[in-house]
Short mmCIF file of C-alpha atoms and ligand atoms in Angstrom, two decimals:
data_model
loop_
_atom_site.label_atom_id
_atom_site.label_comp_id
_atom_site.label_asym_id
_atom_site.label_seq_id
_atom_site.Cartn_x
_atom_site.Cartn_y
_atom_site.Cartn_z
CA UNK A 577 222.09 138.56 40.37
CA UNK A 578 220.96 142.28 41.95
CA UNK A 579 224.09 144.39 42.30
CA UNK A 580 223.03 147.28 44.70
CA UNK A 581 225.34 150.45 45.14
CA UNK A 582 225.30 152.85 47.52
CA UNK A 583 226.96 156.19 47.77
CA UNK A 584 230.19 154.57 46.26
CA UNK A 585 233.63 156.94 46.17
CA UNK A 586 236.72 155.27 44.77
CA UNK A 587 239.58 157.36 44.96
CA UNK A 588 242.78 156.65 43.34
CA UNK A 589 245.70 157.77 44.15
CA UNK A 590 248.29 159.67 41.83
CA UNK A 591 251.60 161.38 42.27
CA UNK A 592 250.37 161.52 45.95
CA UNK A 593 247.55 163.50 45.55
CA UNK A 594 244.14 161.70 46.05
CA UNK A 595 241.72 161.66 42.89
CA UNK A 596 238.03 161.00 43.06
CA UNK A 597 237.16 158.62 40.08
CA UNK A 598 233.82 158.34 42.09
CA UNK A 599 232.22 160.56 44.10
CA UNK A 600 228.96 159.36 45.62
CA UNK A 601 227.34 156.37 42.83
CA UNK A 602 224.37 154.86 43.93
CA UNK A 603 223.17 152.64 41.49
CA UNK A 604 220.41 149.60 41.70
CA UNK A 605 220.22 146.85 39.36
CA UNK A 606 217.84 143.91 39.72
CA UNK A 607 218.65 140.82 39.17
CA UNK A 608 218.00 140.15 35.59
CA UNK A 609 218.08 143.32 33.82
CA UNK A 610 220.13 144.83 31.80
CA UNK A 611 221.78 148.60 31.92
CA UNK A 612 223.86 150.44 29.53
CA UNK A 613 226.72 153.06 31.26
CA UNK A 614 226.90 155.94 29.46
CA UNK A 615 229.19 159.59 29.83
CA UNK A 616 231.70 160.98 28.46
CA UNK A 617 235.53 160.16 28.79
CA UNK A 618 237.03 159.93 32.15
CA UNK A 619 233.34 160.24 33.66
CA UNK A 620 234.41 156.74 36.11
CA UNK A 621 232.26 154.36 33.58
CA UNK A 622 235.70 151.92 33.85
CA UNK A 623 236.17 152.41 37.50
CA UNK A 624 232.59 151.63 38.33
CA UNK A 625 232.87 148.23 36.44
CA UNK A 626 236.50 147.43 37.72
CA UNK A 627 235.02 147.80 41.34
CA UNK A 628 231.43 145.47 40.56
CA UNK A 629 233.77 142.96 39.27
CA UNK A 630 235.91 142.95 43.02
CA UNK A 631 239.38 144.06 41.64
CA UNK A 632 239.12 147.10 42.83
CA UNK A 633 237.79 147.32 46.48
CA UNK A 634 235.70 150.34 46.94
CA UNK A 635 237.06 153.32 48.85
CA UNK A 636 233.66 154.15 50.57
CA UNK A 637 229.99 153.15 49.95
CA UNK A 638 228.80 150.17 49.81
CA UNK A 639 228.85 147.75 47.11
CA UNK A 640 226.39 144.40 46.79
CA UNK A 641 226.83 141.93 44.57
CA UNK A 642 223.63 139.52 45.37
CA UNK A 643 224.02 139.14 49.20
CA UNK A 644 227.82 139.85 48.98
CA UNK A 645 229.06 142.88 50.79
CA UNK A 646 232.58 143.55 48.78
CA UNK A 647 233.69 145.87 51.18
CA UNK A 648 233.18 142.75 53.75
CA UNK A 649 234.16 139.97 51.92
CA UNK A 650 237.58 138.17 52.14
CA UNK A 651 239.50 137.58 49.22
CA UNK A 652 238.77 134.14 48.43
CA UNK A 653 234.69 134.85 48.45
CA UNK A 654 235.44 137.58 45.60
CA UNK A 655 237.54 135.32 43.88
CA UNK A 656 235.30 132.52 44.36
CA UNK A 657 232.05 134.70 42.83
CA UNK A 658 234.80 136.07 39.90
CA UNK A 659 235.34 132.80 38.82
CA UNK A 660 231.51 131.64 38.37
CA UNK A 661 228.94 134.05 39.37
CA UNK A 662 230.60 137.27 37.74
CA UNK A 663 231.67 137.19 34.37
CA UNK A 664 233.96 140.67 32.87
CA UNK A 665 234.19 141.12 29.08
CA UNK A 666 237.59 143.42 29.00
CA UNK A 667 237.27 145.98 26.46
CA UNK A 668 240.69 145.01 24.62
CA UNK A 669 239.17 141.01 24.15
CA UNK A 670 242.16 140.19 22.81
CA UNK A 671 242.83 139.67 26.68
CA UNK A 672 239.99 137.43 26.56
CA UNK A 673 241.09 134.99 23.72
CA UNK A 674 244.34 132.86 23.25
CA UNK A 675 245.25 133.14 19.54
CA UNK A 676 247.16 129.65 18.87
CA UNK A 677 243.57 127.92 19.73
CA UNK A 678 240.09 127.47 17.77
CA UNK A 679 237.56 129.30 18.30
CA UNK A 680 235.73 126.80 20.23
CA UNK A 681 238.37 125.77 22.04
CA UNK A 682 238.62 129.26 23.35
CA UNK A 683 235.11 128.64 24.69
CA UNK A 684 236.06 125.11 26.13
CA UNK A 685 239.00 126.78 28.35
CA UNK A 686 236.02 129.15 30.39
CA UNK A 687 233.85 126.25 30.64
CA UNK A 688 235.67 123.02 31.45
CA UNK A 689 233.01 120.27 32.20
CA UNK A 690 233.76 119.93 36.17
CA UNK A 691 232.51 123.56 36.44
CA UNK A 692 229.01 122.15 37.09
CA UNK A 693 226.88 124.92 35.73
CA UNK A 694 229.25 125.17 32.47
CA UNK A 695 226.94 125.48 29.08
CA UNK A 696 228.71 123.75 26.52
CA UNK A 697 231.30 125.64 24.09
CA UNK A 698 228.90 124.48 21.41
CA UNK A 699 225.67 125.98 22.73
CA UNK A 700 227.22 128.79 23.88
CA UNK A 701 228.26 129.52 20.14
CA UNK A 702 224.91 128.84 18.90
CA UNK A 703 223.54 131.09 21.65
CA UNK A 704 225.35 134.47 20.42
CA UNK A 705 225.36 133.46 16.80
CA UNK A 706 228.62 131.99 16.00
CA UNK A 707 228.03 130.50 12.52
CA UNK A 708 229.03 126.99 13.03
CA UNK A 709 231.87 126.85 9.99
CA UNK A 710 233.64 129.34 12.01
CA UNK A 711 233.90 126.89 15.21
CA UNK A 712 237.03 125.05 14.47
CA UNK A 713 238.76 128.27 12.44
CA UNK A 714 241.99 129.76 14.51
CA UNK A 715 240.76 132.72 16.28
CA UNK A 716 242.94 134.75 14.35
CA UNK A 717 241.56 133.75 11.27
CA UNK A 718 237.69 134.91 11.99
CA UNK A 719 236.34 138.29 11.50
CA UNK A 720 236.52 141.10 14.32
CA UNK A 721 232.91 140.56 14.85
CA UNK A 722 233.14 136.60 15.20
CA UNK A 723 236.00 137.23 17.65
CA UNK A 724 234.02 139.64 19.73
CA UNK A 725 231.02 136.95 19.31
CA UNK A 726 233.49 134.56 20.49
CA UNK A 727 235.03 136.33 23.53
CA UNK A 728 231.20 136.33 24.47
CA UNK A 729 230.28 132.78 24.80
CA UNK A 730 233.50 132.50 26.46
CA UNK A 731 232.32 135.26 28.84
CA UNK A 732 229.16 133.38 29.22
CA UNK A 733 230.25 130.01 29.30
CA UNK A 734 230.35 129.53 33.08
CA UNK A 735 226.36 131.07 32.83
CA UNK A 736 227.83 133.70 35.23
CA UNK A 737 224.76 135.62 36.95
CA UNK A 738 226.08 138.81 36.22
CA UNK A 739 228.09 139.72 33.20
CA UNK A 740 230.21 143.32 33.01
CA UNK A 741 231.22 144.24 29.43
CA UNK A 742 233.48 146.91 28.94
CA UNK A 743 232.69 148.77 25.39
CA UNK A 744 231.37 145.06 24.00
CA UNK A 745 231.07 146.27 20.66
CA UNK A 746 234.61 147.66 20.78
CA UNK A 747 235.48 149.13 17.74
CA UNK A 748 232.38 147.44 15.59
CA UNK A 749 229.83 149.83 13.91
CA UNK A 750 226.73 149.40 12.44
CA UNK A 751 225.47 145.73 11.62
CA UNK A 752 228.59 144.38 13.30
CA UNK A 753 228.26 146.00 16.45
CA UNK A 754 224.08 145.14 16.30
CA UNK A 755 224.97 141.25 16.27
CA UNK A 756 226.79 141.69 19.84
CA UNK A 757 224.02 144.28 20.76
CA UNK A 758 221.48 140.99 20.10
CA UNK A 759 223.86 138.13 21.56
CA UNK A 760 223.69 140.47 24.78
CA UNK A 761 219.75 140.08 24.58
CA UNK A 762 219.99 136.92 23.69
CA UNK A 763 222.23 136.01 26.54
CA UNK A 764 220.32 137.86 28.51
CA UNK A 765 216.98 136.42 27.68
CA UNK A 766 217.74 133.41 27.42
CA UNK A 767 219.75 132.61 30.73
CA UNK A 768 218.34 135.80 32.85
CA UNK A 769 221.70 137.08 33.26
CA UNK A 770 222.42 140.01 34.66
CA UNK A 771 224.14 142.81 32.35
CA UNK A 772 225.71 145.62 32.53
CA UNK A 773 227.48 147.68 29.84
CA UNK A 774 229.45 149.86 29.18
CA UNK A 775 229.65 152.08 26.29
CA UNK A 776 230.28 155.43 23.92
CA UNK A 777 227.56 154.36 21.07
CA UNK A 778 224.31 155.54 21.35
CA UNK A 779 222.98 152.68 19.34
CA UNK A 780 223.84 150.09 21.50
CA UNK A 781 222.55 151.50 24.85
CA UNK A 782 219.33 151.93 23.30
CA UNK A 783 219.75 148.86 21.44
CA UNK A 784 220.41 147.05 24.26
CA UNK A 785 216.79 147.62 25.33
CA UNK A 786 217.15 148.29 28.95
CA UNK A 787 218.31 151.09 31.23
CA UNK A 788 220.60 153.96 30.18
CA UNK A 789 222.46 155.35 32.49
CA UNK A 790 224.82 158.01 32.53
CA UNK A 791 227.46 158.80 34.28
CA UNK A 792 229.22 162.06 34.61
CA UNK A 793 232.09 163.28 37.11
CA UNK A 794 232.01 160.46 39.10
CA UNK A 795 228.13 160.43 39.75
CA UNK A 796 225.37 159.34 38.72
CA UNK A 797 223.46 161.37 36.28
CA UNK A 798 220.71 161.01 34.23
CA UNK A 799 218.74 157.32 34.80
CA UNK A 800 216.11 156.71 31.73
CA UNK A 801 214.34 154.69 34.69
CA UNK A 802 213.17 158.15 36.05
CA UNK A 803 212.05 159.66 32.91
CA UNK A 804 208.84 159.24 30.08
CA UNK A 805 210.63 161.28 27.60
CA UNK A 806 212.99 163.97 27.40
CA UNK A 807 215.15 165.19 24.63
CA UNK A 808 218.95 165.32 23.94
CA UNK A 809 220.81 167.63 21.76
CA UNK A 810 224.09 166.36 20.24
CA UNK A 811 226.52 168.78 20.56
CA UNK A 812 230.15 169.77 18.88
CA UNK A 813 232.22 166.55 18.40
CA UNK A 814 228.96 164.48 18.60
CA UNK A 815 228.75 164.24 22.38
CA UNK A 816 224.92 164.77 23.53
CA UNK A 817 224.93 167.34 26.08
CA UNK A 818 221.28 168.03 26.67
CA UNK A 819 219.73 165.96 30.20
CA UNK A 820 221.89 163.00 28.95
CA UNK A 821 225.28 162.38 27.50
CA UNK A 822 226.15 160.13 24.64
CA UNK A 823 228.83 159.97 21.46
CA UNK A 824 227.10 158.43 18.80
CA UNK A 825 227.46 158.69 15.41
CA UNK A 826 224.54 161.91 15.25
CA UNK A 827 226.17 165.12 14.05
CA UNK A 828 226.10 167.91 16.29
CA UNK A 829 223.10 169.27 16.55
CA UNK A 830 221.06 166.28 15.89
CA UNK A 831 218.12 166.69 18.42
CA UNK A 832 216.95 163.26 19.28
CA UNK A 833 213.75 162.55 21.34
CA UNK A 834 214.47 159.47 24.03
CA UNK A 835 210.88 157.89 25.40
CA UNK A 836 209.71 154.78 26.56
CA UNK A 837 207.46 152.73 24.53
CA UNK A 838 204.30 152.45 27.09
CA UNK A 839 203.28 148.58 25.48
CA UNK A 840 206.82 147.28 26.56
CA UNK A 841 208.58 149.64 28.46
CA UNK A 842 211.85 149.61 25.33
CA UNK A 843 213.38 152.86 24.83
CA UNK A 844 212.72 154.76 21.58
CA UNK A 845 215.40 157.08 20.01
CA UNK A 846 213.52 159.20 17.28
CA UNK A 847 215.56 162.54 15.77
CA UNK A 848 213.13 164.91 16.16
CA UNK A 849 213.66 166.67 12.78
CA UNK A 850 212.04 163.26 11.96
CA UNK A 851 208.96 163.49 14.10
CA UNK A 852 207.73 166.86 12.47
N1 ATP B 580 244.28 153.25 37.73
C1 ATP B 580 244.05 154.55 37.81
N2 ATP B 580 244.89 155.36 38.49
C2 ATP B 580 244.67 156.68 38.59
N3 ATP B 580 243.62 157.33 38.05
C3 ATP B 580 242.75 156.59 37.37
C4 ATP B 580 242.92 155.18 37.20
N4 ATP B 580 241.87 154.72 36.46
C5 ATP B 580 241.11 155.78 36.17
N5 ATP B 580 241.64 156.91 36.71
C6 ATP B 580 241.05 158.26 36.63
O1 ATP B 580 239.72 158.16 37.14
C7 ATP B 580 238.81 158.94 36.36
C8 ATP B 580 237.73 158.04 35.78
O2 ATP B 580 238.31 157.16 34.82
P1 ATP B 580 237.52 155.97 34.13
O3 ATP B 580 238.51 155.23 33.26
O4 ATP B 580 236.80 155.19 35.14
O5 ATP B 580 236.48 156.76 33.22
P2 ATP B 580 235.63 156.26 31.98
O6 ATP B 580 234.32 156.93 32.11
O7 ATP B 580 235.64 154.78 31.93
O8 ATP B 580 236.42 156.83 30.75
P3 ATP B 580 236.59 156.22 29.26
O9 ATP B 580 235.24 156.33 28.65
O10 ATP B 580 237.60 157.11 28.62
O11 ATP B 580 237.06 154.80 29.42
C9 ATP B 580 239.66 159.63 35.30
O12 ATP B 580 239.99 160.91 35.79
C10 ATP B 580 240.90 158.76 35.20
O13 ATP B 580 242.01 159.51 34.80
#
């Protein structure tokens, strides 16, 4: 599913003063790729994904979701697409998980068999690499990383078109937070759904081999889309502040070097003390 977005303001409103989370996004996605959100804290990352996934009706702009216009649609249409054409990983997924059941049977309550395009729990496992011994196990009693792996094919279950995951790697690092970064491509490949991500780890957007996009006092700002190469310097507190902005695990003043690679069009991250 293409989600198009055009000069989109949200404003919230706070001790009766008005607050621009977003002031002026305009954002394209085609249907079947995948983009990573990026900026810092309080940049309107969360605010952009709570409005794609229709709970929060955009203040201005214009907002598509395929041929959906949410600022048009009644209620029931944006529940309707909610419930099988848009998928939302929440960022805490203990939201997205009921801990008396299996873990497959956590699957089987996303996907119940009259939902006509439902995969089943099982191949939606095997799809993000759920090792099969862990199927039947309590939720509880699996790994952080299995449960995030699990609130995924749950996510995915209905084959939603688009899929919004808040932080999906949560607070995974390293090899644990690479298996969700692959399930994503997986996911992705395999069913041609649409994703888009949000997170703080450098790794993953680039990882997540499509677009990185930032997003910085309300607006969009850098797009890797519109650049060959360009570097980023990581400054105090390990936030990137150079043309893009990140908070990976570089130490500040880590210069890293972001291009495309011109025989597939992935992104490279390279420090550049390592290119000399
Ligand atoms: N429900 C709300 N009511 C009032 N203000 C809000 C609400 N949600 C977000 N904001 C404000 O909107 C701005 C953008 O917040 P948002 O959570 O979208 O940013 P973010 O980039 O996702 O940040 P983080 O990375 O910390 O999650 C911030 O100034 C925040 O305080």
């Amino acid at each position: 599913m293409a989600v198009q977005v055009d000069r989109l303001v949200q404003i919230y409103t706070v001790d009766g003063q008005d607050v621009a989370a977003l002031s002026g996004v305009s954002l394209s996605v085609p249907s079947g790729s995948v983009v990573a959100l990026v900026g810092p804290s309080g940049a309107g990352k969360s605010t952009l994904l709570s409005v794609l996934s229709g709970l929060v009706p955009p203040s201005a702009g214009r907002v598509l979701l395929g041929d959906l216009d949410l600022a048009r649609a009644s209620t029931e249409q944006v529940d309707a697409l909610r419930g099988d054409k848009v998928a939302v990983m929440v960022q805490d997924i203990d939201r997205n998980l009921l801990p008396y059941l299996t873990v497959r049977e956590n699957v089987a309550l996303t996907a119940p068999p009259r939902l006509r395009t439902a995969i089943r729990p099982a191949d939606a496992l095997e799809m993000v690499g759920v090792p099969e011994e862990d199927w039947n196990s309590p939720i509880d009693a699996v790994s952080p990383t299995v449960r995030q792996l699990t609130a995924l094919a749950s996510s995915v279950a209905p084959d939603p078109q688009l899929l919004l995951a808040d932080e999906p790697t949560s607070s995974l690092t390293g090899d644990e937070a690479r298996r969700i970064t692959e399930a994503l491509r997986t996911v992705n490949q395999e069913r041609g759904t649409t994703i888009v991500a949000v997170t703080h780890d450098v790794d993953v957007a680039v990882g997540l081999g499509g677009r990185i996009v930032t997003i910085r006092d309300g607006r969009v700002g850098n797009d890797s889309t519109s650049f060959e190469t360009t570097e980023i310097l990581v400054g105090e507190g390990g936030t990137v502040v150079l043309g893009a902005e990140f908070d990976g695990d570089f130490p500040p003043g880590t210069r890293l070097r972001i291009e495309r690679d011109p025989a597939n069009g992935a992104i490279i991250l390279t420090r550049v003390e390592e290119l000399r």
